[in-house]
Amino acid sequence: MNRINQKLQETKKILSIYFSAGYPSLNDTVQIIQDLEKSGIDMIEIGLPFSDPLADGPTIQASSTQALHNGMTTQVLFDQLKNIRKTVSIPLVIMGYFNPMLQYGVENFCQKCAEIGIDGLIIPDLPVDVYADEYKATFEKYGLKNIFLITPQTSDERIHFIDSVSDGFIYMVSSASVTGSQTGFGSIQEAYFKRIADMNLKNPQVIGFGINNKETFNQATQFAKGAIIGSAFIQHLTENGTGKIEEFVKAIR
């Protein structure tokens, strides 16, 4: 069974952390992953930096830009991660945009992910219809879960379609904004969380965007299986380097 599915079957709420590969320094990637697992994180999203992101706020954009300046590329990331499964057992997801994957070759990219032990991909600019028609068979061939995003504006019909082609979790974007732009959840967002929970989808939901402390983590996981923290963790790396990761995680739960 895929590690993502195994993790989702556990009774506890999931805490996933996102960071940009190659940030703060090019060769920090593996150490950050190892330290996050030791600190009790359940799942990690490794950001593959791209020069023209869609949904990333200023904090993640800045870290991606720095990672690119540091020399991060698709091949460098694969080289860094080639032995990651000797030390890390939790689910690992690569989050990135479709252009670098297309340039690398979609099948080659998926094959490399499978060899390394990557469990899934999040590709915000790959439409679910295109995935279902052209790439689903390739992803499944290599045992990769493709994670789709929904927002408060996503129609029920499309949510059900995403649910039907998914076999992992659904990434619930908490609001129609970029990452790192919120400081809490109000009644509108809680109503959205409850509405999706009441749809009884076959895939569990994990909420991202706007989770930055214990309070917002608890708010999100009241309605969903887990929550994702990105900008707040990258800000922590910017301010503290890689030496205080456990402190950050302990402050969340």
Tab-separated table of N, CA and C in Angstrom, residues 121-132 135-136 139 145-151 154 158-159 161-173 203-206 228:
chain	number	residue	atom	x	y	z
A	121	LEU	N	2.364	13.349	-6.076
A	121	LEU	CA	2.683	14.634	-6.686
A	121	LEU	C	1.513	15.584	-6.505
A	122	ILE	N	1.834	16.864	-6.324
A	122	ILE	CA	0.829	17.927	-6.348
A	122	ILE	C	1.249	18.884	-7.453
A	123	ILE	N	0.407	19.018	-8.460
A	123	ILE	CA	0.744	19.831	-9.635
A	123	ILE	C	-0.409	20.818	-9.856
A	124	PRO	N	-0.339	22.004	-9.259
A	124	PRO	CA	-1.491	22.910	-9.269
A	124	PRO	C	-1.981	23.310	-10.657
A	125	ASP	N	-1.091	23.308	-11.656
A	125	ASP	CA	-1.515	23.775	-12.984
A	125	ASP	C	-1.795	22.635	-13.959
A	126	LEU	N	-1.943	21.409	-13.466
A	126	LEU	CA	-2.355	20.289	-14.321
A	126	LEU	C	-3.844	20.044	-14.104
A	127	PRO	N	-4.701	20.433	-15.062
A	127	PRO	CA	-6.151	20.261	-14.884
A	127	PRO	C	-6.519	18.791	-14.718
A	128	VAL	N	-7.494	18.548	-13.881
A	128	VAL	CA	-7.889	17.172	-13.579
A	128	VAL	C	-8.364	16.441	-14.831
A	129	ASP	N	-9.029	17.159	-15.745
A	129	ASP	CA	-9.515	16.518	-16.975
A	129	ASP	C	-8.351	16.020	-17.827
A	130	VAL	N	-7.309	16.860	-17.954
A	130	VAL	CA	-6.132	16.490	-18.740
A	130	VAL	C	-5.422	15.317	-18.088
A	131	TYR	N	-5.311	15.381	-16.760
A	131	TYR	CA	-4.685	14.273	-16.034
A	131	TYR	C	-5.435	12.968	-16.298
A	132	ALA	N	-6.761	13.018	-16.144
A	132	ALA	CA	-7.564	11.798	-16.294
A	132	ALA	C	-7.431	11.215	-17.699
A	135	TYR	N	-2.648	11.291	-18.415
A	135	TYR	CA	-1.525	10.954	-17.540
A	135	TYR	C	-1.850	9.981	-16.403
A	136	LYS	N	-3.115	9.757	-16.148
A	136	LYS	CA	-3.500	8.924	-15.001
A	136	LYS	C	-2.857	7.533	-15.072
A	139	PHE	N	0.838	7.708	-14.066
A	139	PHE	CA	1.010	7.874	-12.623
A	139	PHE	C	0.757	6.556	-11.904
A	145	LYS	N	0.453	8.832	-6.319
A	145	LYS	CA	-0.838	9.470	-6.088
A	145	LYS	C	-0.768	10.911	-6.586
A	146	ASN	N	-1.741	11.313	-7.384
A	146	ASN	CA	-1.791	12.708	-7.816
A	146	ASN	C	-2.822	13.430	-6.948
A	147	ILE	N	-2.383	14.488	-6.279
A	147	ILE	CA	-3.217	15.202	-5.319
A	147	ILE	C	-3.744	16.471	-5.962
A	148	PHE	N	-5.068	16.618	-5.980
A	148	PHE	CA	-5.687	17.788	-6.597
A	148	PHE	C	-6.145	18.792	-5.552
A	149	LEU	N	-6.151	20.053	-5.973
A	149	LEU	CA	-6.584	21.141	-5.106
A	149	LEU	C	-8.035	21.510	-5.397
A	150	ILE	N	-8.778	21.824	-4.337
A	150	ILE	CA	-10.082	22.441	-4.496
A	150	ILE	C	-10.092	23.738	-3.681
A	151	THR	N	-10.958	24.657	-4.061
A	151	THR	CA	-11.081	25.945	-3.370
A	151	THR	C	-12.553	26.167	-3.026
A	154	THR	N	-14.703	25.997	-6.120
A	154	THR	CA	-14.835	24.784	-6.925
A	154	THR	C	-16.257	24.238	-6.818
A	158	ARG	N	-17.427	19.424	-9.921
A	158	ARG	CA	-15.987	19.227	-10.144
A	158	ARG	C	-15.336	18.536	-8.942
A	159	ILE	N	-15.779	18.878	-7.752
A	159	ILE	CA	-15.248	18.209	-6.559
A	159	ILE	C	-15.515	16.708	-6.625
A	161	PHE	N	-15.921	14.959	-9.319
A	161	PHE	CA	-15.078	14.399	-10.381
A	161	PHE	C	-13.644	14.208	-9.871
A	162	ILE	N	-13.118	15.220	-9.176
A	162	ILE	CA	-11.782	15.109	-8.587
A	162	ILE	C	-11.731	13.922	-7.617
A	163	ASP	N	-12.763	13.781	-6.813
A	163	ASP	CA	-12.838	12.677	-5.859
A	163	ASP	C	-12.823	11.328	-6.579
A	164	SER	N	-13.485	11.273	-7.724
A	164	SER	CA	-13.601	10.004	-8.451
A	164	SER	C	-12.288	9.558	-9.084
A	165	VAL	N	-11.418	10.517	-9.463
A	165	VAL	CA	-10.149	10.137	-10.102
A	165	VAL	C	-8.985	10.135	-9.109
A	166	SER	N	-9.266	10.458	-7.849
A	166	SER	CA	-8.218	10.519	-6.828
A	166	SER	C	-8.182	9.250	-5.996
A	167	ASP	N	-7.009	8.974	-5.441
A	167	ASP	CA	-6.853	7.838	-4.542
A	167	ASP	C	-5.757	8.165	-3.525
A	168	GLY	N	-5.995	9.212	-2.763
A	168	GLY	CA	-5.038	9.646	-1.753
A	168	GLY	C	-5.760	10.593	-0.827
A	169	PHE	N	-5.532	11.877	-1.029
A	169	PHE	CA	-6.316	12.879	-0.310
A	169	PHE	C	-6.589	14.054	-1.234
A	170	ILE	N	-7.528	14.885	-0.847
A	170	ILE	CA	-7.834	16.103	-1.591
A	170	ILE	C	-7.268	17.288	-0.817
A	171	TYR	N	-6.545	18.118	-1.515
A	171	TYR	CA	-5.917	19.296	-0.913
A	171	TYR	C	-6.942	20.427	-0.943
A	172	MET	N	-7.451	20.762	0.217
A	172	MET	CA	-8.449	21.839	0.330
A	172	MET	C	-7.756	23.166	0.562
A	173	VAL	N	-7.794	24.034	-0.436
A	173	VAL	CA	-7.280	25.388	-0.262
A	173	VAL	C	-8.301	26.156	0.573
A	203	ASN	N	-12.261	10.319	-0.591
A	203	ASN	CA	-10.901	10.703	-0.223
A	203	ASN	C	-10.932	11.685	0.941
A	204	PRO	N	-10.092	11.472	1.957
A	204	PRO	CA	-10.019	12.442	3.049
A	204	PRO	C	-9.485	13.779	2.551
A	205	GLN	N	-9.740	14.834	3.312
A	205	GLN	CA	-9.286	16.163	2.930
A	205	GLN	C	-8.184	16.629	3.889
A	206	VAL	N	-7.219	17.338	3.321
A	206	VAL	CA	-6.157	17.976	4.086
A	206	VAL	C	-6.174	19.451	3.695
A	228	ILE	N	-1.782	21.424	6.301
A	228	ILE	CA	-0.470	21.633	5.688
A	228	ILE	C	0.039	23.016	6.075
